[in-house]
């Protein structure tokens, strides 16, 4: 698992997310298993405060990184973060 996937998972957990959950029931018909019932439901996970705290602590550690950026670099970072937030919604 790469660093980007870990960050994305942490942001999803911090902000809360929804997912589709599929439950299938099978029965025996002759010599075969046959799908008898499939149920799809949406499950909502609320924001997780521990994940949010981890993100905020990490951002606090990155303060010095931003202090050393040029105005141009800061503008690019701002645009990147805004795009990232829009993708999360």
mmCIF file with all atom_site columns, C-alpha atoms in Angstrom:
data_model
loop_
_atom_site.group_PDB
_atom_site.id
_atom_site.type_symbol
_atom_site.label_atom_id
_atom_site.label_alt_id
_atom_site.label_comp_id
_atom_site.label_asym_id
_atom_site.label_entity_id
_atom_site.label_seq_id
_atom_site.pdbx_PDB_ins_code
_atom_site.Cartn_x
_atom_site.Cartn_y
_atom_site.Cartn_z
_atom_site.occupancy
_atom_site.B_iso_or_equiv
_atom_site.pdbx_formal_charge
_atom_site.auth_seq_id
_atom_site.auth_comp_id
_atom_site.auth_asym_id
_atom_site.auth_atom_id
_atom_site.pdbx_PDB_model_num
ATOM 1  C CA . UNK A 1 1  ? 0.000   0.000   0.000  1.00 0.00 ? 1  UNK A CA 1
ATOM 2  C CA . UNK A 1 2  ? 1.489   3.327   -0.979 1.00 0.00 ? 2  UNK A CA 1
ATOM 3  C CA . UNK A 1 3  ? 1.558   6.572   0.956  1.00 0.00 ? 3  UNK A CA 1
ATOM 4  C CA . UNK A 1 4  ? -1.175  8.243   -1.131 1.00 0.00 ? 4  UNK A CA 1
ATOM 5  C CA . UNK A 1 5  ? -3.618  5.396   -0.482 1.00 0.00 ? 5  UNK A CA 1
ATOM 6  C CA . UNK A 1 6  ? -2.931  5.616   3.240  1.00 0.00 ? 6  UNK A CA 1
ATOM 7  C CA . UNK A 1 7  ? -3.496  9.383   3.268  1.00 0.00 ? 7  UNK A CA 1
ATOM 8  C CA . UNK A 1 8  ? -6.707  9.029   1.255  1.00 0.00 ? 8  UNK A CA 1
ATOM 9  C CA . UNK A 1 9  ? -7.996  6.367   3.644  1.00 0.00 ? 9  UNK A CA 1
ATOM 10 C CA . UNK A 1 10 ? -7.160  8.555   6.645  1.00 0.00 ? 10 UNK A CA 1
ATOM 11 C CA . UNK A 1 11 ? -8.961  11.564  5.111  1.00 0.00 ? 11 UNK A CA 1
ATOM 12 C CA . UNK A 1 12 ? -12.006 9.413   4.308  1.00 0.00 ? 12 UNK A CA 1
ATOM 13 C CA . UNK A 1 13 ? -12.121 8.130   7.868  1.00 0.00 ? 13 UNK A CA 1
ATOM 14 C CA . UNK A 1 14 ? -11.681 11.643  9.296  1.00 0.00 ? 14 UNK A CA 1
ATOM 15 C CA . UNK A 1 15 ? -14.439 13.139  7.130  1.00 0.00 ? 15 UNK A CA 1
ATOM 16 C CA . UNK A 1 16 ? -16.802 10.162  7.213  1.00 0.00 ? 16 UNK A CA 1
ATOM 17 C CA . UNK A 1 17 ? -17.946 8.207   4.166  1.00 0.00 ? 17 UNK A CA 1
ATOM 18 C CA . UNK A 1 18 ? -20.624 5.938   2.750  1.00 0.00 ? 18 UNK A CA 1
ATOM 19 C CA . UNK A 1 19 ? -20.185 2.585   1.059  1.00 0.00 ? 19 UNK A CA 1
ATOM 20 C CA . UNK A 1 20 ? -22.307 -0.052  -0.639 1.00 0.00 ? 20 UNK A CA 1
ATOM 21 C CA . UNK A 1 21 ? -22.594 -3.356  1.176  1.00 0.00 ? 21 UNK A CA 1
ATOM 22 C CA . UNK A 1 22 ? -23.750 -6.490  -0.671 1.00 0.00 ? 22 UNK A CA 1
ATOM 23 C CA . UNK A 1 23 ? -25.045 -9.597  1.120  1.00 0.00 ? 23 UNK A CA 1
ATOM 24 C CA . UNK A 1 24 ? -25.669 -12.752 -0.889 1.00 0.00 ? 24 UNK A CA 1
ATOM 25 C CA . UNK A 1 25 ? -27.389 -15.979 0.150  1.00 0.00 ? 25 UNK A CA 1
ATOM 26 C CA . UNK A 1 26 ? -26.826 -19.225 -1.744 1.00 0.00 ? 26 UNK A CA 1
ATOM 27 C CA . UNK A 1 27 ? -28.712 -22.494 -1.722 1.00 0.00 ? 27 UNK A CA 1
ATOM 28 C CA . UNK A 1 28 ? -28.070 -25.902 -3.216 1.00 0.00 ? 28 UNK A CA 1
ATOM 29 C CA . UNK A 1 29 ? -29.951 -26.888 -6.365 1.00 0.00 ? 29 UNK A CA 1
ATOM 30 C CA . UNK A 1 30 ? -28.949 -30.318 -7.553 1.00 0.00 ? 30 UNK A CA 1
ATOM 31 C CA . UNK A 1 31 ? -25.153 -30.355 -7.469 1.00 0.00 ? 31 UNK A CA 1
ATOM 32 C CA . UNK A 1 32 ? -24.687 -26.572 -7.722 1.00 0.00 ? 32 UNK A CA 1
ATOM 33 C CA . UNK A 1 33 ? -24.816 -23.557 -5.451 1.00 0.00 ? 33 UNK A CA 1
ATOM 34 C CA . UNK A 1 34 ? -27.398 -21.092 -6.737 1.00 0.00 ? 34 UNK A CA 1
ATOM 35 C CA . UNK A 1 35 ? -27.778 -17.448 -5.739 1.00 0.00 ? 35 UNK A CA 1
ATOM 36 C CA . UNK A 1 36 ? -31.145 -17.150 -4.016 1.00 0.00 ? 36 UNK A CA 1
ATOM 37 C CA . UNK A 1 37 ? -31.066 -13.668 -2.536 1.00 0.00 ? 37 UNK A CA 1
ATOM 38 C CA . UNK A 1 38 ? -28.929 -10.536 -2.947 1.00 0.00 ? 38 UNK A CA 1
ATOM 39 C CA . UNK A 1 39 ? -29.350 -7.487  -0.750 1.00 0.00 ? 39 UNK A CA 1
ATOM 40 C CA . UNK A 1 40 ? -27.531 -4.206  -1.409 1.00 0.00 ? 40 UNK A CA 1
ATOM 41 C CA . UNK A 1 41 ? -27.515 -1.522  1.254  1.00 0.00 ? 41 UNK A CA 1
ATOM 42 C CA . UNK A 1 42 ? -25.747 1.755   1.831  1.00 0.00 ? 42 UNK A CA 1
ATOM 43 C CA . UNK A 1 43 ? -23.790 2.039   5.031  1.00 0.00 ? 43 UNK A CA 1
ATOM 44 C CA . UNK A 1 44 ? -22.693 5.416   6.418  1.00 0.00 ? 44 UNK A CA 1
ATOM 45 C CA . UNK A 1 45 ? -19.613 5.763   8.592  1.00 0.00 ? 45 UNK A CA 1
ATOM 46 C CA . UNK A 1 46 ? -19.480 8.947   10.686 1.00 0.00 ? 46 UNK A CA 1
ATOM 47 C CA . UNK A 1 47 ? -16.380 11.162  10.923 1.00 0.00 ? 47 UNK A CA 1
ATOM 48 C CA . UNK A 1 48 ? -13.695 9.709   13.180 1.00 0.00 ? 48 UNK A CA 1
ATOM 49 C CA . UNK A 1 49 ? -12.215 12.191  15.657 1.00 0.00 ? 49 UNK A CA 1
ATOM 50 C CA . UNK A 1 50 ? -8.996  10.214  16.176 1.00 0.00 ? 50 UNK A CA 1
ATOM 51 C CA . UNK A 1 51 ? -8.252  10.280  12.431 1.00 0.00 ? 51 UNK A CA 1
ATOM 52 C CA . UNK A 1 52 ? -9.019  13.999  12.333 1.00 0.00 ? 52 UNK A CA 1
ATOM 53 C CA . UNK A 1 53 ? -6.672  14.593  15.255 1.00 0.00 ? 53 UNK A CA 1
ATOM 54 C CA . UNK A 1 54 ? -3.891  12.697  13.441 1.00 0.00 ? 54 UNK A CA 1
ATOM 55 C CA . UNK A 1 55 ? -4.348  14.888  10.362 1.00 0.00 ? 55 UNK A CA 1
ATOM 56 C CA . UNK A 1 56 ? -4.305  18.097  12.386 1.00 0.00 ? 56 UNK A CA 1
ATOM 57 C CA . UNK A 1 57 ? -1.170  17.022  14.259 1.00 0.00 ? 57 UNK A CA 1
ATOM 58 C CA . UNK A 1 58 ? 0.546   16.159  10.977 1.00 0.00 ? 58 UNK A CA 1
ATOM 59 C CA . UNK A 1 59 ? -0.394  19.525  9.482  1.00 0.00 ? 59 UNK A CA 1
ATOM 60 C CA . UNK A 1 60 ? 1.105   21.179  12.553 1.00 0.00 ? 60 UNK A CA 1
ATOM 61 C CA . UNK A 1 61 ? 4.363   19.336  11.849 1.00 0.00 ? 61 UNK A CA 1
ATOM 62 C CA . UNK A 1 62 ? 4.301   20.613  8.266  1.00 0.00 ? 62 UNK A CA 1
ATOM 63 C CA . UNK A 1 63 ? 4.112   24.291  9.286  1.00 0.00 ? 63 UNK A CA 1
ATOM 64 C CA . UNK A 1 64 ? 7.820   24.784  8.698  1.00 0.00 ? 64 UNK A CA 1
ATOM 65 C CA . UNK A 1 65 ? 7.487   23.269  5.233  1.00 0.00 ? 65 UNK A CA 1
ATOM 66 C CA . UNK A 1 66 ? 4.956   25.946  4.258  1.00 0.00 ? 66 UNK A CA 1
ATOM 67 C CA . UNK A 1 67 ? 7.014   28.730  5.829  1.00 0.00 ? 67 UNK A CA 1
ATOM 68 C CA . UNK A 1 68 ? 9.837   28.003  3.398  1.00 0.00 ? 68 UNK A CA 1
ATOM 69 C CA . UNK A 1 69 ? 7.640   28.019  0.266  1.00 0.00 ? 69 UNK A CA 1
ATOM 70 C CA . UNK A 1 70 ? 7.536   30.868  -2.225 1.00 0.00 ? 70 UNK A CA 1
ATOM 71 C CA . UNK A 1 71 ? 4.264   32.655  -2.963 1.00 0.00 ? 71 UNK A CA 1
ATOM 72 C CA . UNK A 1 72 ? 4.045   30.719  -6.222 1.00 0.00 ? 72 UNK A CA 1
ATOM 73 C CA . UNK A 1 73 ? 4.525   27.375  -4.459 1.00 0.00 ? 73 UNK A CA 1
ATOM 74 C CA . UNK A 1 74 ? 1.942   28.328  -1.827 1.00 0.00 ? 74 UNK A CA 1
ATOM 75 C CA . UNK A 1 75 ? -0.590  29.200  -4.543 1.00 0.00 ? 75 UNK A CA 1
ATOM 76 C CA . UNK A 1 76 ? -0.039  25.813  -6.232 1.00 0.00 ? 76 UNK A CA 1
ATOM 77 C CA . UNK A 1 77 ? -0.410  24.013  -2.894 1.00 0.00 ? 77 UNK A CA 1
ATOM 78 C CA . UNK A 1 78 ? -3.616  25.941  -2.186 1.00 0.00 ? 78 UNK A CA 1
ATOM 79 C CA . UNK A 1 79 ? -5.059  24.892  -5.562 1.00 0.00 ? 79 UNK A CA 1
ATOM 80 C CA . UNK A 1 80 ? -3.999  21.278  -4.976 1.00 0.00 ? 80 UNK A CA 1
ATOM 81 C CA . UNK A 1 81 ? -5.700  21.183  -1.563 1.00 0.00 ? 81 UNK A CA 1
ATOM 82 C CA . UNK A 1 82 ? -8.891  22.747  -2.916 1.00 0.00 ? 82 UNK A CA 1
ATOM 83 C CA . UNK A 1 83 ? -9.028  20.123  -5.690 1.00 0.00 ? 83 UNK A CA 1
ATOM 84 C CA . UNK A 1 84 ? -8.412  17.385  -3.131 1.00 0.00 ? 84 UNK A CA 1
ATOM 85 C CA . UNK A 1 85 ? -11.277 18.636  -0.952 1.00 0.00 ? 85 UNK A CA 1
ATOM 86 C CA . UNK A 1 86 ? -13.645 18.769  -3.951 1.00 0.00 ? 86 UNK A CA 1
ATOM 87 C CA . UNK A 1 87 ? -12.760 15.171  -4.849 1.00 0.00 ? 87 UNK A CA 1
ATOM 88 C CA . UNK A 1 88 ? -13.543 14.027  -1.292 1.00 0.00 ? 88 UNK A CA 1
ATOM 89 C CA . UNK A 1 89 ? -17.139 15.291  -1.480 1.00 0.00 ? 89 UNK A CA 1
#
